[in-house]
PDB file of C-alpha atoms in Angstrom:
ATOM      1  CA  UNK A   1      99.328 114.696  99.379  1.00 53.00           C
ATOM      2  CA  UNK A   2      98.864 112.573  96.279  1.00 48.00           C
ATOM      3  CA  UNK A   3     101.093 112.310  93.258  1.00 48.00           C
ATOM      4  CA  UNK A   4     101.247 110.238  90.111  1.00 45.00           C
ATOM      5  CA  UNK A   5     104.426 108.973  88.511  1.00 43.00           C
ATOM      6  CA  UNK A   6     104.486 106.974  85.291  1.00 46.00           C
ATOM      7  CA  UNK A   7     105.700 103.477  86.072  1.00 56.00           C
ATOM      8  CA  UNK A   8     109.163 102.493  84.983  1.00 82.00           C
ATOM      9  CA  UNK A   9     111.068  99.244  84.843  1.00 90.00           C
ATOM     10  CA  UNK A  10     114.345  98.790  86.664  1.00 92.00           C
ATOM     11  CA  UNK A  11     117.186  97.016  84.884  1.00 91.00           C
ATOM     12  CA  UNK A  12     117.248  93.300  85.689  1.00 92.00           C
ATOM     13  CA  UNK A  13     119.064  90.192  84.460  1.00 90.00           C
ATOM     14  CA  UNK A  14     116.899  87.356  85.850  1.00 93.00           C
ATOM     15  CA  UNK A  15     113.208  86.433  85.846  1.00 92.00           C
ATOM     16  CA  UNK A  16     113.250  85.392  89.498  1.00 93.00           C
ATOM     17  CA  UNK A  17     114.979  86.422  92.702  1.00 93.00           C
ATOM     18  CA  UNK A  18     114.972  85.517  96.380  1.00 92.00           C
ATOM     19  CA  UNK A  19     116.048  88.994  97.482  1.00 94.00           C
ATOM     20  CA  UNK A  20     113.572  91.745  98.300  1.00 93.00           C
ATOM     21  CA  UNK A  21     115.982  94.372  96.982  1.00 94.00           C
ATOM     22  CA  UNK A  22     116.233  92.865  93.469  1.00 94.00           C
ATOM     23  CA  UNK A  23     114.275  93.664  90.332  1.00 94.00           C
ATOM     24  CA  UNK A  24     113.218  90.924  87.911  1.00 95.00           C
ATOM     25  CA  UNK A  25     112.798  90.708  84.157  1.00 92.00           C
ATOM     26  CA  UNK A  26     109.207  90.800  82.893  1.00 90.00           C
ATOM     27  CA  UNK A  27     107.879  88.011  80.674  1.00 82.00           C
ATOM     28  CA  UNK A  28     106.508  90.001  77.751  1.00 76.00           C
ATOM     29  CA  UNK A  29     106.995  87.527  74.908  1.00 71.00           C
ATOM     30  CA  UNK A  30     103.435  86.149  75.214  1.00 67.00           C
ATOM     31  CA  UNK A  31     101.741  89.516  75.695  1.00 63.00           C
ATOM     32  CA  UNK A  32      99.983  91.622  73.091  1.00 63.00           C
ATOM     33  CA  UNK A  33     102.087  94.741  73.548  1.00 57.00           C
ATOM     34  CA  UNK A  34      99.379  96.882  71.946  1.00 55.00           C
ATOM     35  CA  UNK A  35      97.142  96.028  74.926  1.00 60.00           C
ATOM     36  CA  UNK A  36      99.617  95.246  77.696  1.00 72.00           C
ATOM     37  CA  UNK A  37     100.417  98.120  80.033  1.00 85.00           C
ATOM     38  CA  UNK A  38     103.170  97.987  82.626  1.00 90.00           C
ATOM     39  CA  UNK A  39     101.854  99.531  85.839  1.00 94.00           C
ATOM     40  CA  UNK A  40     102.630  99.729  89.526  1.00 96.00           C
ATOM     41  CA  UNK A  41      99.980  99.046  92.150  1.00 98.00           C
ATOM     42  CA  UNK A  42      99.829 102.718  93.273  1.00 98.00           C
ATOM     43  CA  UNK A  43      99.191 103.822  89.684  1.00 97.00           C
ATOM     44  CA  UNK A  44      96.221 101.490  89.320  1.00 97.00           C
ATOM     45  CA  UNK A  45      94.922 102.401  92.772  1.00 98.00           C
ATOM     46  CA  UNK A  46      95.122 106.163  92.249  1.00 98.00           C
ATOM     47  CA  UNK A  47      93.439 105.880  88.861  1.00 97.00           C
ATOM     48  CA  UNK A  48      90.597 103.946  90.512  1.00 98.00           C
ATOM     49  CA  UNK A  49      90.255 106.643  93.160  1.00 98.00           C
ATOM     50  CA  UNK A  50      90.008 109.333  90.486  1.00 98.00           C
ATOM     51  CA  UNK A  51      87.353 107.441  88.534  1.00 98.00           C
ATOM     52  CA  UNK A  52      85.252 106.315  91.506  1.00 98.00           C
ATOM     53  CA  UNK A  53      86.039 109.172  93.903  1.00 97.00           C
ATOM     54  CA  UNK A  54      82.686 109.575  95.672  1.00 98.00           C
ATOM     55  CA  UNK A  55      81.688 105.918  95.448  1.00 98.00           C
ATOM     56  CA  UNK A  56      82.040 103.666  98.525  1.00 98.00           C
ATOM     57  CA  UNK A  57      85.328 101.735  98.531  1.00 98.00           C
ATOM     58  CA  UNK A  58      85.405 100.167 101.997  1.00 98.00           C
ATOM     59  CA  UNK A  59      82.805  99.425 104.661  1.00 98.00           C
ATOM     60  CA  UNK A  60      82.993  98.176 108.232  1.00 95.00           C
ATOM     61  CA  UNK A  61      80.376  97.462 110.865  1.00 91.00           C
ATOM     62  CA  UNK A  62      79.582 100.446 113.059  1.00 88.00           C
ATOM     63  CA  UNK A  63      77.016 101.057 115.783  1.00 81.00           C
ATOM     64  CA  UNK A  64      74.789 104.082 115.293  1.00 79.00           C
ATOM     65  CA  UNK A  65      74.616 104.064 111.500  1.00 83.00           C
ATOM     66  CA  UNK A  66      71.376 103.593 109.595  1.00 77.00           C
ATOM     67  CA  UNK A  67      72.201 100.120 108.279  1.00 84.00           C
ATOM     68  CA  UNK A  68      74.960  99.115 110.689  1.00 87.00           C
ATOM     69  CA  UNK A  69      77.792  99.891 108.267  1.00 94.00           C
ATOM     70  CA  UNK A  70      80.122 102.864 107.947  1.00 96.00           C
ATOM     71  CA  UNK A  71      81.381 103.614 104.426  1.00 97.00           C
ATOM     72  CA  UNK A  72      84.673 105.038 103.187  1.00 98.00           C
ATOM     73  CA  UNK A  73      84.706 106.601  99.719  1.00 98.00           C
ATOM     74  CA  UNK A  74      87.517 106.133  97.236  1.00 99.00           C
ATOM     75  CA  UNK A  75      88.596 109.734  97.836  1.00 98.00           C
ATOM     76  CA  UNK A  76      88.752 109.109 101.582  1.00 98.00           C
ATOM     77  CA  UNK A  77      90.541 105.803 101.010  1.00 98.00           C
ATOM     78  CA  UNK A  78      93.305 107.538  99.056  1.00 98.00           C
ATOM     79  CA  UNK A  79      93.497 110.346 101.617  1.00 95.00           C
ATOM     80  CA  UNK A  80      93.907 107.869 104.475  1.00 95.00           C
ATOM     81  CA  UNK A  81      96.608 106.038 102.540  1.00 96.00           C
ATOM     82  CA  UNK A  82      98.554 109.264 102.046  1.00 94.00           C
ATOM     83  CA  UNK A  83      98.227 110.060 105.756  1.00 93.00           C
ATOM     84  CA  UNK A  84      99.601 106.594 106.448  1.00 94.00           C
ATOM     85  CA  UNK A  85     102.518 107.299 104.113  1.00 94.00           C
ATOM     86  CA  UNK A  86     103.375 110.137 106.482  1.00 91.00           C
ATOM     87  CA  UNK A  87     103.368 107.737 109.420  1.00 90.00           C
ATOM     88  CA  UNK A  88     105.651 105.291 107.598  1.00 94.00           C
ATOM     89  CA  UNK A  89     108.042 108.050 106.561  1.00 93.00           C
ATOM     90  CA  UNK A  90     108.221 109.305 110.140  1.00 89.00           C
ATOM     91  CA  UNK A  91     108.980 105.731 111.171  1.00 90.00           C
ATOM     92  CA  UNK A  92     111.970 105.643 108.837  1.00 92.00           C
ATOM     93  CA  UNK A  93     110.513 103.358 106.161  1.00 95.00           C
ATOM     94  CA  UNK A  94     112.221 103.712 102.792  1.00 95.00           C
ATOM     95  CA  UNK A  95     112.131 101.855  99.456  1.00 96.00           C
ATOM     96  CA  UNK A  96     112.903  98.115  99.611  1.00 96.00           C
ATOM     97  CA  UNK A  97     112.317  97.823 103.342  1.00 97.00           C
ATOM     98  CA  UNK A  98     109.587  95.578 104.748  1.00 98.00           C
ATOM     99  CA  UNK A  99     106.439  96.702 106.555  1.00 98.00           C
ATOM    100  CA  UNK A 100     104.822  93.839 108.491  1.00 98.00           C
ATOM    101  CA  UNK A 101     101.151  93.722 109.522  1.00 98.00           C
ATOM    102  CA  UNK A 102      99.979  91.449 112.352  1.00 98.00           C
ATOM    103  CA  UNK A 103      96.293  92.248 112.563  1.00 97.00           C
ATOM    104  CA  UNK A 104      92.797  91.064 111.794  1.00 95.00           C
ATOM    105  CA  UNK A 105      91.236  92.404 108.597  1.00 96.00           C
ATOM    106  CA  UNK A 106      90.331  96.094 108.853  1.00 96.00           C
ATOM    107  CA  UNK A 107      90.620  99.264 106.731  1.00 97.00           C
ATOM    108  CA  UNK A 108      93.895 100.161 108.453  1.00 96.00           C
ATOM    109  CA  UNK A 109      95.412  96.919 107.142  1.00 98.00           C
ATOM    110  CA  UNK A 110      94.868  98.113 103.582  1.00 98.00           C
ATOM    111  CA  UNK A 111      95.927 101.698 104.342  1.00 98.00           C
ATOM    112  CA  UNK A 112      99.304 100.491 105.609  1.00 98.00           C
ATOM    113  CA  UNK A 113      99.777  98.102 102.715  1.00 98.00           C
ATOM    114  CA  UNK A 114      98.994 100.667 100.029  1.00 98.00           C
ATOM    115  CA  UNK A 115     101.088 103.300 101.802  1.00 98.00           C
ATOM    116  CA  UNK A 116     104.033 100.900 101.685  1.00 98.00           C
ATOM    117  CA  UNK A 117     103.457 100.380  97.953  1.00 98.00           C
ATOM    118  CA  UNK A 118     103.424 104.134  97.334  1.00 98.00           C
ATOM    119  CA  UNK A 119     106.950 104.590  98.679  1.00 97.00           C
ATOM    120  CA  UNK A 120     108.468 101.452  97.197  1.00 97.00           C
ATOM    121  CA  UNK A 121     108.420  99.420 100.400  1.00 98.00           C
ATOM    122  CA  UNK A 122     107.300  95.785 100.672  1.00 98.00           C
ATOM    123  CA  UNK A 123     104.128  94.760 102.536  1.00 98.00           C
ATOM    124  CA  UNK A 124     104.092  91.493 104.482  1.00 98.00           C
ATOM    125  CA  UNK A 125     101.119  90.135 106.433  1.00 98.00           C
ATOM    126  CA  UNK A 126     101.247  87.609 109.270  1.00 97.00           C
ATOM    127  CA  UNK A 127      98.423  85.267 110.268  1.00 94.00           C
ATOM    128  CA  UNK A 128      96.751  86.730 113.398  1.00 93.00           C
ATOM    129  CA  UNK A 129      96.731  83.230 114.921  1.00 92.00           C
ATOM    130  CA  UNK A 130     100.503  82.832 114.525  1.00 93.00           C
ATOM    131  CA  UNK A 131     102.580  81.743 117.506  1.00 92.00           C
ATOM    132  CA  UNK A 132     105.384  83.914 118.872  1.00 94.00           C
ATOM    133  CA  UNK A 133     107.876  81.581 117.185  1.00 94.00           C
ATOM    134  CA  UNK A 134     106.147  81.978 113.817  1.00 93.00           C
ATOM    135  CA  UNK A 135     106.004  85.762 114.212  1.00 95.00           C
ATOM    136  CA  UNK A 136     109.713  85.862 115.011  1.00 96.00           C
ATOM    137  CA  UNK A 137     110.550  83.663 112.021  1.00 96.00           C
ATOM    138  CA  UNK A 138     108.619  85.800 109.529  1.00 96.00           C
ATOM    139  CA  UNK A 139     109.852  89.121 110.900  1.00 97.00           C
ATOM    140  CA  UNK A 140     113.422  87.823 110.745  1.00 96.00           C
ATOM    141  CA  UNK A 141     113.230  86.310 107.252  1.00 95.00           C
ATOM    142  CA  UNK A 142     111.557  89.441 105.854  1.00 96.00           C
ATOM    143  CA  UNK A 143     113.978  91.787 107.661  1.00 95.00           C
ATOM    144  CA  UNK A 144     110.916  93.762 108.751  1.00 97.00           C
ATOM    145  CA  UNK A 145     111.602  97.374 109.710  1.00 97.00           C
ATOM    146  CA  UNK A 146     108.109  98.158 111.001  1.00 97.00           C
ATOM    147  CA  UNK A 147     105.331  95.960 112.397  1.00 97.00           C
ATOM    148  CA  UNK A 148     101.707  97.028 112.907  1.00 97.00           C
ATOM    149  CA  UNK A 149      99.646  95.250 115.599  1.00 96.00           C
ATOM    150  CA  UNK A 150      96.000  95.561 116.631  1.00 94.00           C
ATOM    151  CA  UNK A 151      95.790  93.906 120.068  1.00 92.00           C
ATOM    152  CA  UNK A 152      97.789  93.517 123.260  1.00 91.00           C
ATOM    153  CA  UNK A 153      98.250  89.817 122.480  1.00 93.00           C
ATOM    154  CA  UNK A 154      99.841  90.607 119.129  1.00 95.00           C
ATOM    155  CA  UNK A 155     102.009  93.251 120.792  1.00 93.00           C
ATOM    156  CA  UNK A 156     103.267  90.624 123.248  1.00 93.00           C
ATOM    157  CA  UNK A 157     104.319  88.333 120.389  1.00 95.00           C
ATOM    158  CA  UNK A 158     106.250  91.102 118.659  1.00 95.00           C
ATOM    159  CA  UNK A 159     107.840  92.302 121.902  1.00 93.00           C
ATOM    160  CA  UNK A 160     109.176  88.854 122.658  1.00 91.00           C
ATOM    161  CA  UNK A 161     110.378  88.330 119.101  1.00 92.00           C
ATOM    162  CA  UNK A 162     111.961  91.804 118.929  1.00 91.00           C
ATOM    163  CA  UNK A 163     114.638  90.824 121.426  1.00 88.00           C
ATOM    164  CA  UNK A 164     116.341  88.954 118.585  1.00 90.00           C
ATOM    165  CA  UNK A 165     115.407  91.200 115.646  1.00 94.00           C
ATOM    166  CA  UNK A 166     117.932  94.004 115.089  1.00 92.00           C
ATOM    167  CA  UNK A 167     116.172  95.143 111.889  1.00 94.00           C
ATOM    168  CA  UNK A 168     112.854  95.846 113.650  1.00 96.00           C
ATOM    169  CA  UNK A 169     112.756  99.484 114.742  1.00 95.00           C
ATOM    170  CA  UNK A 170     109.118 100.547 115.040  1.00 94.00           C
ATOM    171  CA  UNK A 171     105.733  99.248 116.171  1.00 94.00           C
ATOM    172  CA  UNK A 172     102.501 100.858 114.969  1.00 93.00           C
ATOM    173  CA  UNK A 173      99.526 100.361 117.283  1.00 91.00           C
ATOM    174  CA  UNK A 174      96.195 100.050 115.447  1.00 91.00           C
ATOM    175  CA  UNK A 175      92.656 100.323 116.757  1.00 77.00           C
ATOM    176  CA  UNK A 176      91.726 101.210 120.317  1.00 71.00           C
ATOM    177  CA  UNK A 177      94.525 102.138 122.686  1.00 70.00           C
ATOM    178  CA  UNK A 178      95.730  99.458 125.069  1.00 72.00           C
ATOM    179  CA  UNK A 179      98.320  99.462 127.822  1.00 78.00           C
ATOM    180  CA  UNK A 180     101.765  98.013 127.213  1.00 80.00           C
ATOM    181  CA  UNK A 181     105.322  98.438 128.464  1.00 82.00           C
ATOM    182  CA  UNK A 182     107.546  99.993 125.772  1.00 84.00           C
ATOM    183  CA  UNK A 183     110.873  98.404 124.898  1.00 83.00           C
ATOM    184  CA  UNK A 184     113.933 100.656 124.830  1.00 82.00           C
ATOM    185  CA  UNK A 185     115.099  99.556 121.400  1.00 85.00           C
ATOM    186  CA  UNK A 186     111.750 100.248 119.694  1.00 90.00           C
ATOM    187  CA  UNK A 187     109.833 103.349 118.638  1.00 91.00           C
ATOM    188  CA  UNK A 188     106.041 103.422 118.912  1.00 90.00           C
ATOM    189  CA  UNK A 189     103.377 105.213 116.887  1.00 88.00           C
ATOM    190  CA  UNK A 190      99.640 105.102 117.545  1.00 88.00           C
ATOM    191  CA  UNK A 191      97.067 105.185 114.781  1.00 88.00           C
ATOM    192  CA  UNK A 192      95.385 108.102 116.560  1.00 83.00           C
ATOM    193  CA  UNK A 193      98.573 110.126 115.955  1.00 78.00           C
ATOM    194  CA  UNK A 194      97.532 110.416 112.311  1.00 73.00           C
ATOM    195  CA  UNK A 195      94.604 112.705 113.075  1.00 68.00           C
ATOM    196  CA  UNK A 196      96.606 115.898 113.572  1.00 70.00           C
ATOM    197  CA  UNK A 197      99.745 115.156 111.561  1.00 75.00           C
ATOM    198  CA  UNK A 198     100.556 117.017 108.365  1.00 77.00           C
ATOM    199  CA  UNK A 199     103.207 116.744 105.703  1.00 74.00           C
ATOM    200  CA  UNK A 200     106.238 118.927 106.300  1.00 82.00           C
ATOM    201  CA  UNK A 201     108.313 120.150 103.383  1.00 85.00           C
ATOM    202  CA  UNK A 202     111.013 117.566 104.109  1.00 88.00           C
ATOM    203  CA  UNK A 203     108.564 114.653 104.260  1.00 88.00           C
ATOM    204  CA  UNK A 204     106.739 115.938 101.197  1.00 87.00           C
ATOM    205  CA  UNK A 205     109.984 115.952  99.229  1.00 91.00           C
ATOM    206  CA  UNK A 206     110.892 112.516 100.551  1.00 92.00           C
ATOM    207  CA  UNK A 207     107.512 111.156  99.429  1.00 92.00           C
ATOM    208  CA  UNK A 208     108.071 112.500  95.925  1.00 91.00           C
ATOM    209  CA  UNK A 209     111.589 111.080  95.859  1.00 94.00           C
ATOM    210  CA  UNK A 210     110.471 107.634  96.994  1.00 95.00           C
ATOM    211  CA  UNK A 211     107.520 107.565  94.599  1.00 93.00           C
ATOM    212  CA  UNK A 212     109.952 107.919  91.725  1.00 91.00           C
ATOM    213  CA  UNK A 213     111.721 104.792  92.996  1.00 89.00           C
ATOM    214  CA  UNK A 214     108.649 102.542  92.679  1.00 96.00           C
ATOM    215  CA  UNK A 215     109.275 100.074  89.864  1.00 96.00           C
ATOM    216  CA  UNK A 216     106.756  97.696  88.337  1.00 96.00           C
ATOM    217  CA  UNK A 217     109.276  94.843  88.307  1.00 96.00           C
ATOM    218  CA  UNK A 218     110.251  95.108  91.981  1.00 97.00           C
ATOM    219  CA  UNK A 219     108.769  93.251  94.933  1.00 97.00           C
ATOM    220  CA  UNK A 220     105.507  94.651  96.296  1.00 98.00           C
ATOM    221  CA  UNK A 221     104.219  91.865  98.548  1.00 98.00           C
ATOM    222  CA  UNK A 222     105.900  89.119 100.520  1.00 98.00           C
ATOM    223  CA  UNK A 223     103.519  86.191 101.024  1.00 97.00           C
ATOM    224  CA  UNK A 224     104.348  83.268 103.302  1.00 95.00           C
ATOM    225  CA  UNK A 225     103.066  79.770 102.616  1.00 88.00           C
ATOM    226  CA  UNK A 226     101.135  78.016 105.381  1.00 80.00           C
ATOM    227  CA  UNK A 227     104.051  75.761 106.264  1.00 74.00           C
ATOM    228  CA  UNK A 228     102.148  72.462 106.209  1.00 77.00           C
ATOM    229  CA  UNK A 229     105.209  70.620 104.879  1.00 80.00           C
ATOM    230  CA  UNK A 230     107.831  72.433 106.939  1.00 79.00           C
ATOM    231  CA  UNK A 231     108.779  76.015 107.729  1.00 83.00           C
ATOM    232  CA  UNK A 232     106.760  78.613 105.754  1.00 86.00           C
ATOM    233  CA  UNK A 233     108.357  79.754 102.516  1.00 91.00           C
ATOM    234  CA  UNK A 234     108.416  83.416 101.559  1.00 94.00           C
ATOM    235  CA  UNK A 235     107.156  84.250  98.062  1.00 96.00           C
ATOM    236  CA  UNK A 236     108.099  87.587  96.475  1.00 97.00           C
ATOM    237  CA  UNK A 237     105.499  89.078  94.116  1.00 97.00           C
ATOM    238  CA  UNK A 238     106.160  92.133  91.972  1.00 97.00           C
ATOM    239  CA  UNK A 239     103.765  94.984  91.187  1.00 97.00           C
ATOM    240  CA  UNK A 240     103.458  93.790  87.595  1.00 95.00           C
ATOM    241  CA  UNK A 241     102.875  90.176  88.664  1.00 95.00           C
ATOM    242  CA  UNK A 242      99.924  91.115  90.845  1.00 96.00           C
ATOM    243  CA  UNK A 243      98.293  93.664  88.551  1.00 96.00           C
ATOM    244  CA  UNK A 244      98.619  91.433  85.485  1.00 92.00           C
ATOM    245  CA  UNK A 245      97.275  88.375  87.328  1.00 93.00           C
ATOM    246  CA  UNK A 246      94.224  90.228  88.627  1.00 94.00           C
ATOM    247  CA  UNK A 247      93.487  91.730  85.210  1.00 92.00           C
ATOM    248  CA  UNK A 248      93.576  88.307  83.580  1.00 89.00           C
ATOM    249  CA  UNK A 249      91.183  86.876  86.182  1.00 90.00           C
ATOM    250  CA  UNK A 250      88.844  89.826  85.709  1.00 90.00           C
ATOM    251  CA  UNK A 251      88.629  88.989  82.011  1.00 86.00           C
ATOM    252  CA  UNK A 252      86.536  86.010  83.132  1.00 84.00           C
ATOM    253  CA  UNK A 253      84.982  87.286  86.375  1.00 80.00           C
ATOM    254  CA  UNK A 254      83.103  90.335  85.151  1.00 77.00           C
ATOM    255  CA  UNK A 255      82.658  92.738  88.064  1.00 81.00           C
ATOM    256  CA  UNK A 256      81.766  96.402  88.124  1.00 84.00           C
ATOM    257  CA  UNK A 257      80.766  98.494  91.132  1.00 87.00           C
ATOM    258  CA  UNK A 258      79.817  95.355  93.041  1.00 92.00           C
ATOM    259  CA  UNK A 259      79.718  94.376  96.706  1.00 96.00           C
ATOM    260  CA  UNK A 260      82.573  92.229  98.011  1.00 96.00           C
ATOM    261  CA  UNK A 261      83.318  90.730 101.430  1.00 96.00           C
ATOM    262  CA  UNK A 262      86.691  90.556 103.178  1.00 97.00           C
ATOM    263  CA  UNK A 263      86.807  87.530 105.466  1.00 95.00           C
ATOM    264  CA  UNK A 264      89.937  85.558 104.516  1.00 94.00           C
ATOM    265  CA  UNK A 265      93.085  86.719 106.377  1.00 94.00           C
ATOM    266  CA  UNK A 266      94.648  89.474 104.294  1.00 97.00           C
ATOM    267  CA  UNK A 267      98.100  87.945 104.629  1.00 96.00           C
ATOM    268  CA  UNK A 268      96.878  85.213 102.244  1.00 94.00           C
ATOM    269  CA  UNK A 269      97.357  85.781  98.511  1.00 95.00           C
ATOM    270  CA  UNK A 270      93.758  84.732  97.785  1.00 94.00           C
ATOM    271  CA  UNK A 271      92.431  87.477 100.064  1.00 95.00           C
ATOM    272  CA  UNK A 272      94.762  89.985  98.458  1.00 96.00           C
ATOM    273  CA  UNK A 273      93.664  89.177  94.921  1.00 95.00           C
ATOM    274  CA  UNK A 274      89.982  88.297  95.298  1.00 94.00           C
ATOM    275  CA  UNK A 275      89.173  90.857  97.979  1.00 95.00           C
ATOM    276  CA  UNK A 276      91.640  93.758  98.249  1.00 96.00           C
ATOM    277  CA  UNK A 277      92.676  94.087  94.589  1.00 97.00           C
ATOM    278  CA  UNK A 278      89.368  93.022  93.084  1.00 96.00           C
ATOM    279  CA  UNK A 279      87.842  95.790  95.175  1.00 96.00           C
ATOM    280  CA  UNK A 280      89.572  98.870  93.815  1.00 97.00           C
ATOM    281  CA  UNK A 281      90.290  97.423  90.355  1.00 97.00           C
ATOM    282  CA  UNK A 282      86.538  97.032  89.717  1.00 96.00           C
ATOM    283  CA  UNK A 283      85.280 100.099  91.576  1.00 97.00           C
ATOM    284  CA  UNK A 284      83.566  97.811  94.075  1.00 97.00           C
ATOM    285  CA  UNK A 285      82.918  98.223  97.799  1.00 97.00           C
ATOM    286  CA  UNK A 286      84.798  95.825 100.089  1.00 98.00           C
ATOM    287  CA  UNK A 287      82.897  95.032 103.308  1.00 97.00           C
ATOM    288  CA  UNK A 288      84.914  93.772 106.276  1.00 97.00           C
ATOM    289  CA  UNK A 289      83.336  90.794 108.009  1.00 95.00           C
ATOM    290  CA  UNK A 290      83.825  90.632 111.779  1.00 91.00           C
ATOM    291  CA  UNK A 291      86.563  88.631 113.468  1.00 87.00           C
ATOM    292  CA  UNK A 292      84.228  85.717 114.161  1.00 82.00           C
ATOM    293  CA  UNK A 293      83.317  85.318 110.487  1.00 83.00           C
ATOM    294  CA  UNK A 294      84.837  81.860 110.148  1.00 80.00           C
ATOM    295  CA  UNK A 295      83.216  80.743 113.392  1.00 82.00           C
ATOM    296  CA  UNK A 296      79.676  81.224 112.134  1.00 79.00           C
ATOM    297  CA  UNK A 297      78.896  84.908 111.559  1.00 86.00           C
ATOM    298  CA  UNK A 298      79.986  85.042 107.905  1.00 91.00           C
ATOM    299  CA  UNK A 299      76.591  83.963 106.633  1.00 90.00           C
ATOM    300  CA  UNK A 300      74.899  86.953 108.298  1.00 89.00           C
ATOM    301  CA  UNK A 301      77.263  89.276 106.453  1.00 92.00           C
ATOM    302  CA  UNK A 302      76.667  87.463 103.162  1.00 92.00           C
ATOM    303  CA  UNK A 303      72.893  87.737 103.540  1.00 90.00           C
ATOM    304  CA  UNK A 304      73.111  91.462 104.200  1.00 90.00           C
ATOM    305  CA  UNK A 305      75.797  92.368 101.644  1.00 93.00           C
ATOM    306  CA  UNK A 306      74.931  89.891  98.861  1.00 93.00           C
ATOM    307  CA  UNK A 307      78.470  89.889  97.401  1.00 93.00           C
ATOM    308  CA  UNK A 308      78.916  89.433  93.656  1.00 90.00           C
ATOM    309  CA  UNK A 309      81.695  86.902  94.184  1.00 90.00           C
ATOM    310  CA  UNK A 310      83.037  84.904  97.115  1.00 91.00           C
ATOM    311  CA  UNK A 311      86.329  83.036  97.047  1.00 91.00           C
ATOM    312  CA  UNK A 312      86.937  80.173  99.458  1.00 90.00           C
ATOM    313  CA  UNK A 313      88.075  76.595  99.870  1.00 88.00           C
ATOM    314  CA  UNK A 314      85.384  73.866  99.668  1.00 91.00           C
ATOM    315  CA  UNK A 315      85.139  73.614 103.452  1.00 90.00           C
ATOM    316  CA  UNK A 316      83.958  77.228 103.658  1.00 88.00           C
ATOM    317  CA  UNK A 317      81.019  76.537 101.368  1.00 90.00           C
ATOM    318  CA  UNK A 318      80.225  73.298 103.194  1.00 91.00           C
ATOM    319  CA  UNK A 319      79.979  75.217 106.469  1.00 87.00           C
ATOM    320  CA  UNK A 320      77.736  77.845 104.865  1.00 86.00           C
ATOM    321  CA  UNK A 321      75.496  75.109 103.446  1.00 88.00           C
ATOM    322  CA  UNK A 322      75.328  73.296 106.793  1.00 87.00           C
ATOM    323  CA  UNK A 323      74.365  76.490 108.587  1.00 83.00           C
ATOM    324  CA  UNK A 324      71.624  77.282 106.063  1.00 81.00           C
ATOM    325  CA  UNK A 325      70.160  73.784 106.362  1.00 83.00           C
ATOM    326  CA  UNK A 326      70.373  73.891 110.166  1.00 78.00           C
ATOM    327  CA  UNK A 327      68.530  77.219 110.374  1.00 74.00           C
ATOM    328  CA  UNK A 328      65.785  75.901 108.102  1.00 62.00           C
TER     329      UNK A 328
END
């Protein structure tokens, strides 16, 4: 099911907050209010899906296809997100709770994130290379209610950390099934469970209720810093913050129905803005590079996809240059 609710602003007294549950004041004094539009992320996303419905939104490598890629249209993207909403609702997720994602980049990563946005929850990604200690720290600080994992190794990290995390109630298993020993204090859902699930009347009503509680000035994403100068710091970003920032960047980076590549870890704000949000806010197709992208395979993806824009630190471009010169 899909529904649209005009965005609203929750009453707030401060411009900043360190609590996920708080709303913040919006800085409108420097905006042209004849052009500025307050929006939530789900509003912008659903509008993009309506406009670009049958266009490709996401692509991932797949054996047996004509060009090696399988494509997901904007209509399918939105449908998968709504199916994921069902999974989150069944897991007990509600507005202002945190949904953690410990996984390599994949379409499911974005489905879970957008599903969280649609019901007023907060999405929080964790570096796939994180240690068990780092996973525990971030799940604890964020008060994560649900954590999605894509491999047995990631499951092991969460299992060990969960012994000391009373807020964590559910694990969602992505990708291919793998064997694990369930913990008594946790519930488990498999991505394959989505195939045959449908909205019941109760869940349908709950979705509508939660959608009305999505505010543009509330936290949407929790981003952790890398922690190079100490323990990672959590940064709370509102719906309005993200949408406004991306729109301002797009005033300079003109994109329209382009090809993009997802290779930076999606828990990083740069990947969120320049890959995930650039994708649907420009009607572009986001191609997922494989897990070994930063170990040398990225250039093959770039040659095939020819992305309109690529964001990266200088070292990324140095490595691409070195590989090109070496292959010559």
